[in-house]
Short mmCIF file of C-alpha atoms and ligand atoms in Angstrom, two decimals:
data_model
loop_
_atom_site.label_atom_id
_atom_site.label_comp_id
_atom_site.label_asym_id
_atom_site.label_seq_id
_atom_site.Cartn_x
_atom_site.Cartn_y
_atom_site.Cartn_z
CA MET G 1 -20.85 -16.60 7.18
CA ASN G 2 -19.08 -15.15 4.13
CA THR G 3 -15.38 -15.58 4.83
CA PHE G 4 -14.59 -12.37 2.90
CA ASP G 5 -17.02 -10.23 4.92
CA LEU G 6 -15.37 -7.28 6.73
CA SER G 7 -18.51 -5.99 8.46
CA GLY G 8 -17.75 -4.52 11.86
CA LYS G 9 -14.06 -4.10 11.05
CA THR G 10 -12.09 -0.84 10.87
CA ALA G 11 -9.36 -0.49 8.24
CA LEU G 12 -6.72 2.24 7.96
CA VAL G 13 -5.30 2.65 4.44
CA THR G 14 -2.30 4.98 4.26
CA GLY G 15 -1.88 7.13 1.16
CA SER G 16 -5.51 6.57 0.12
CA SER G 17 -6.63 9.96 -1.19
CA ARG G 18 -5.84 8.74 -4.73
CA GLY G 19 -4.24 5.98 -6.81
CA LEU G 20 -3.99 2.40 -5.59
CA GLY G 21 -4.59 3.49 -1.99
CA ARG G 22 -8.03 4.79 -2.93
CA THR G 23 -8.66 1.57 -4.86
CA PHE G 24 -7.80 -0.48 -1.77
CA ALA G 25 -10.03 1.75 0.41
CA GLU G 26 -12.99 1.24 -1.97
CA ALA G 27 -12.51 -2.53 -1.93
CA LEU G 28 -12.37 -2.81 1.86
CA ALA G 29 -15.37 -0.51 2.31
CA ALA G 30 -17.34 -2.49 -0.30
CA ALA G 31 -16.59 -5.63 1.74
CA GLY G 32 -18.18 -4.00 4.80
CA ALA G 33 -15.32 -2.33 6.66
CA HIS G 34 -15.29 1.20 7.99
CA VAL G 35 -12.27 2.68 6.21
CA VAL G 36 -10.11 5.46 7.66
CA LEU G 37 -8.56 7.31 4.72
CA ASN G 38 -5.13 8.87 5.12
CA GLY G 39 -3.06 11.35 3.20
CA PHE G 40 -0.47 14.03 3.79
CA ASP G 41 -2.48 16.77 2.08
CA ALA G 42 -5.55 17.44 4.26
CA ALA G 43 -7.44 19.32 1.53
CA ARG G 44 -7.09 16.58 -1.08
CA LEU G 45 -7.96 13.95 1.55
CA GLU G 46 -11.14 15.81 2.49
CA GLN G 47 -12.12 15.96 -1.19
CA THR G 48 -11.73 12.19 -1.47
CA ARG G 49 -13.63 11.60 1.77
CA LYS G 50 -16.57 13.64 0.50
CA GLU G 51 -16.57 11.86 -2.89
CA MET G 52 -16.51 8.43 -1.29
CA ILE G 53 -19.27 9.35 1.20
CA GLU G 54 -21.39 10.49 -1.78
CA GLN G 55 -20.66 7.14 -3.46
CA GLY G 56 -22.06 5.44 -0.33
CA TYR G 57 -18.82 4.24 1.21
CA ASP G 58 -18.49 4.11 5.04
CA VAL G 59 -15.30 6.19 5.39
CA SER G 60 -13.65 8.80 7.60
CA ALA G 61 -10.32 10.60 7.22
CA ALA G 62 -7.12 11.10 9.21
CA ALA G 63 -4.54 13.43 7.68
CA PHE G 64 -1.04 12.79 8.98
CA ASP G 65 2.53 12.30 7.76
CA VAL G 66 3.11 8.54 7.90
CA SER G 67 6.89 9.06 8.02
CA ASP G 68 6.77 11.21 11.18
CA GLU G 69 6.94 9.09 14.34
CA ALA G 70 5.18 11.63 16.59
CA ALA G 71 2.46 12.32 14.01
CA VAL G 72 1.80 8.60 13.60
CA ARG G 73 1.57 8.04 17.35
CA ALA G 74 -0.79 11.01 17.78
CA ALA G 75 -2.95 9.82 14.89
CA PHE G 76 -3.39 6.35 16.39
CA GLU G 77 -4.25 7.88 19.76
CA ARG G 78 -6.93 10.00 18.02
CA LEU G 79 -8.30 6.88 16.33
CA ASP G 80 -8.44 5.15 19.72
CA ALA G 81 -10.41 8.09 21.13
CA GLU G 82 -12.82 7.92 18.16
CA GLY G 83 -13.34 4.17 18.58
CA ARG G 84 -11.63 3.58 15.20
CA THR G 85 -8.57 1.60 16.29
CA PRO G 86 -7.65 -0.34 13.12
CA ASP G 87 -8.32 -4.08 12.90
CA ILE G 88 -6.76 -3.90 9.43
CA LEU G 89 -3.78 -1.77 8.35
CA VAL G 90 -2.83 -1.30 4.69
CA ASN G 91 0.63 0.28 4.41
CA ASN G 92 0.25 1.74 0.94
CA ALA G 93 1.73 5.25 1.18
CA GLY G 94 4.64 5.70 -1.20
CA ILE G 95 6.30 8.01 -3.68
CA GLN G 96 8.26 7.29 -6.83
CA LEU G 97 11.40 9.20 -7.90
CA ARG G 98 12.94 8.25 -11.23
CA ARG G 99 16.57 9.42 -11.33
CA PRO G 100 19.93 7.63 -11.84
CA MET G 101 21.83 7.06 -8.59
CA LEU G 102 24.78 9.14 -9.78
CA GLU G 103 22.42 12.13 -9.91
CA LEU G 104 20.58 11.29 -6.68
CA SER G 105 21.08 13.30 -3.48
CA ALA G 106 21.20 11.64 -0.07
CA ALA G 107 18.17 13.73 0.88
CA ASP G 108 16.13 12.35 -2.04
CA TRP G 109 17.26 8.83 -1.22
CA GLN G 110 16.21 9.27 2.43
CA ARG G 111 12.87 10.85 1.52
CA VAL G 112 11.86 7.83 -0.58
CA LEU G 113 12.95 5.36 2.10
CA ASP G 114 11.16 7.33 4.85
CA THR G 115 7.89 7.56 2.92
CA ASN G 116 7.87 4.08 1.38
CA LEU G 117 9.45 1.92 4.07
CA THR G 118 9.91 3.57 7.48
CA SER G 119 6.25 4.62 7.38
CA ALA G 120 5.25 0.95 7.26
CA PHE G 121 7.34 0.26 10.36
CA LEU G 122 5.95 3.28 12.24
CA CYS G 123 2.30 2.55 11.39
CA GLY G 124 2.82 -1.21 11.78
CA ARG G 125 4.25 -0.80 15.25
CA GLU G 126 1.34 1.39 16.45
CA ALA G 127 -1.24 -0.90 14.85
CA ALA G 128 0.34 -4.15 16.08
CA SER G 129 0.59 -3.04 19.71
CA ARG G 130 -3.18 -2.46 19.64
CA MET G 131 -3.97 -5.61 17.63
CA ILE G 132 -2.05 -7.74 20.15
CA ALA G 133 -4.17 -6.25 22.93
CA LYS G 134 -7.35 -6.99 20.94
CA GLY G 135 -6.38 -10.58 20.08
CA GLY G 136 -5.20 -10.18 16.51
CA GLY G 137 -5.40 -8.23 13.26
CA LYS G 138 -4.36 -7.93 9.63
CA ILE G 139 -1.44 -5.98 8.16
CA ILE G 140 -1.12 -5.67 4.40
CA ASN G 141 2.03 -4.01 3.09
CA ILE G 142 2.08 -2.82 -0.50
CA GLY G 143 5.26 -3.93 -2.23
CA SER G 144 5.98 -3.89 -5.92
CA LEU G 145 7.66 -5.79 -8.77
CA MET G 146 10.62 -3.93 -7.32
CA SER G 147 10.39 -5.99 -4.15
CA ASP G 148 12.16 -8.65 -6.22
CA LEU G 149 13.43 -7.06 -9.43
CA ALA G 150 15.42 -3.90 -10.18
CA ARG G 151 15.50 -1.60 -13.17
CA VAL G 152 17.47 1.55 -13.92
CA THR G 153 16.57 4.96 -12.36
CA VAL G 154 14.38 3.72 -9.48
CA ALA G 155 16.98 2.55 -6.92
CA PRO G 156 15.54 4.12 -3.74
CA TYR G 157 12.03 2.91 -4.60
CA THR G 158 13.41 -0.58 -5.34
CA VAL G 159 15.41 -0.72 -2.12
CA ALA G 160 12.39 0.49 -0.12
CA LYS G 161 10.06 -2.06 -1.75
CA GLY G 162 12.59 -4.83 -1.17
CA GLY G 163 12.58 -3.70 2.44
CA VAL G 164 8.77 -3.85 2.49
CA LYS G 165 8.97 -7.54 1.56
CA MET G 166 11.47 -8.27 4.34
CA LEU G 167 9.59 -6.08 6.86
CA THR G 168 6.51 -8.19 6.05
CA ARG G 169 8.44 -11.34 6.93
CA SER G 170 9.80 -9.67 10.10
CA MET G 171 6.27 -8.73 11.14
CA ALA G 172 5.20 -12.35 10.60
CA ALA G 173 8.15 -13.57 12.65
CA GLU G 174 7.36 -11.35 15.62
CA TRP G 175 3.55 -11.02 15.48
CA ALA G 176 2.08 -14.19 13.95
CA GLY G 177 2.02 -15.73 17.42
CA SER G 178 -0.34 -12.93 18.48
CA ASN G 179 -2.77 -13.80 15.66
CA ILE G 180 -1.64 -10.96 13.43
CA GLN G 181 -1.38 -11.99 9.77
CA ALA G 182 1.12 -9.71 8.02
CA ASN G 183 1.36 -10.16 4.25
CA ALA G 184 2.14 -8.09 1.14
CA ILE G 185 0.81 -7.41 -2.32
CA GLY G 186 3.25 -6.77 -5.18
CA PRO G 187 1.44 -4.89 -7.95
CA GLY G 188 2.86 -5.14 -11.44
CA TYR G 189 2.69 -2.36 -13.98
CA MET G 190 -0.75 -0.92 -13.27
CA MET G 191 -2.50 1.95 -15.02
CA THR G 192 -2.24 4.66 -12.33
CA ASP G 193 -1.23 8.33 -12.06
CA MET G 194 2.17 7.15 -10.79
CA THR G 195 2.87 5.18 -13.95
CA ARG G 196 1.18 7.56 -16.40
CA PRO G 197 4.51 8.94 -17.73
CA LEU G 198 5.55 5.33 -18.44
CA GLN G 199 2.24 4.46 -20.10
CA GLU G 200 2.65 7.49 -22.39
CA ASP G 201 6.22 6.55 -23.32
CA GLN G 202 5.79 4.37 -26.43
CA ASP G 203 9.01 2.43 -25.92
CA PHE G 204 8.26 1.71 -22.25
CA ASP G 205 4.65 0.84 -23.04
CA SER G 206 5.67 -1.73 -25.67
CA TRP G 207 8.35 -3.09 -23.35
CA VAL G 208 5.75 -3.68 -20.59
CA ARG G 209 3.38 -5.36 -23.05
CA GLY G 210 6.17 -7.61 -24.36
CA ARG G 211 7.67 -8.41 -20.95
CA THR G 212 4.33 -9.23 -19.33
CA PRO G 213 3.01 -12.73 -20.13
CA ALA G 214 -0.54 -11.35 -19.98
CA GLY G 215 0.57 -8.86 -22.66
CA ARG G 216 -0.96 -5.79 -21.02
CA TRP G 217 -0.90 -3.30 -18.13
CA GLY G 218 -2.96 -4.16 -15.05
CA LYS G 219 -6.14 -2.34 -14.02
CA PRO G 220 -6.20 -1.06 -10.40
CA GLU G 221 -9.46 -2.90 -9.69
CA GLU G 222 -7.59 -6.15 -10.43
CA LEU G 223 -5.86 -5.69 -7.06
CA GLN G 224 -9.12 -5.47 -5.08
CA GLY G 225 -9.78 -9.17 -4.59
CA ALA G 226 -6.34 -9.72 -3.08
CA VAL G 227 -6.63 -6.89 -0.57
CA VAL G 228 -10.02 -8.17 0.63
CA PHE G 229 -8.64 -11.72 0.82
CA LEU G 230 -5.65 -10.63 2.93
CA ALA G 231 -7.88 -8.41 5.12
CA SER G 232 -10.43 -11.19 5.81
CA SER G 233 -10.63 -14.42 7.76
CA ALA G 234 -10.00 -16.23 4.47
CA SER G 235 -6.27 -15.60 5.07
CA ASP G 236 -6.03 -16.47 8.77
CA PHE G 237 -3.28 -19.03 8.13
CA VAL G 238 -1.30 -16.92 5.63
CA ASN G 239 1.79 -15.22 7.12
CA GLY G 240 4.72 -13.30 5.68
CA GLN G 241 3.81 -13.85 2.04
CA ILE G 242 4.00 -11.46 -0.89
CA LEU G 243 1.41 -12.00 -3.63
CA TYR G 244 2.50 -10.63 -7.01
CA ILE G 245 -0.38 -9.35 -9.12
CA ASP G 246 1.63 -8.62 -12.23
CA GLY G 247 0.28 -10.56 -15.22
CA GLY G 248 3.09 -13.07 -14.68
CA MET G 249 6.02 -10.65 -15.03
CA THR G 250 7.97 -11.93 -12.01
CA ALA G 251 7.30 -15.55 -12.94
CA VAL G 252 9.04 -15.63 -16.34
CA LEU G 253 12.11 -14.26 -18.13
C1 LIG P 1 8.73 2.16 -12.52
C2 LIG P 1 7.34 2.02 -11.93
C3 LIG P 1 7.21 0.77 -11.08
C4 LIG P 1 5.73 0.63 -10.70
C5 LIG P 1 5.42 -0.46 -9.76
C6 LIG P 1 5.75 -1.80 -10.31
O1 LIG P 1 9.22 3.30 -12.58
O2 LIG P 1 9.28 1.13 -12.92
O3 LIG P 1 7.03 3.16 -11.16
O4 LIG P 1 8.03 0.90 -9.94
O5 LIG P 1 5.31 1.81 -10.10
O6 LIG P 1 6.07 -0.26 -8.54
O7 LIG P 1 5.40 -2.75 -9.31
CA1 LIG P 2 -19.57 -1.20 7.74
#
């Protein structure tokens, strides 16, 4: 039996209508899972669902606001009714807001924390209560370089991603005994829509290439092996860890 096989499993990937979330959804579907896509914008999500169906992926879609407690609860109840209660949850949804703290409003601060961190608690709590009843499950939280390291202008994102790392450890503390493996992935500087402005900034681009031991930006598909590993029985004794996929950036000065 291939230890990385996800056949028969259902995965929910939040924020998966584009970017890394879509990359994670493609990886889990390619490994055999049925993947429930999620996004805030129902129209864009439906477009992605159609594209992925055409590409042969086994996916469905659930549009809901991951930062809204009632919406999350209702969404999980709908998934239960559809027989799509997640065995695997990928808490990927997140926004970036680049602005110095002295120019940052409390509302903007809160919006980033709600979308990037509280969402993982709300979805994690609904998923875990069902996983415990089913005998176990997998939770993969998407952190960042910023789970460990700060830089100017991205304080709320950094604080949220630091929280994602500690939420991962809290989930392990409370749920590992129920055979739930909660772990995190910390992507480095990857070539995505979110980082496009940085890729196009010559100074930032050369800084990333110089600061990264691998000397380059990462490709989104370079995250796919890790998400399948953490979603599969290959990681049944891995709990509370964050795996940095960053070309070595967090390992060296
Ligand atoms: C930034 C970037 C980073 C990356 C990623 C790194 O402004 O520095 O947006 O935060 O998006 O999170 O792991
Ligand atoms: Ca399948």
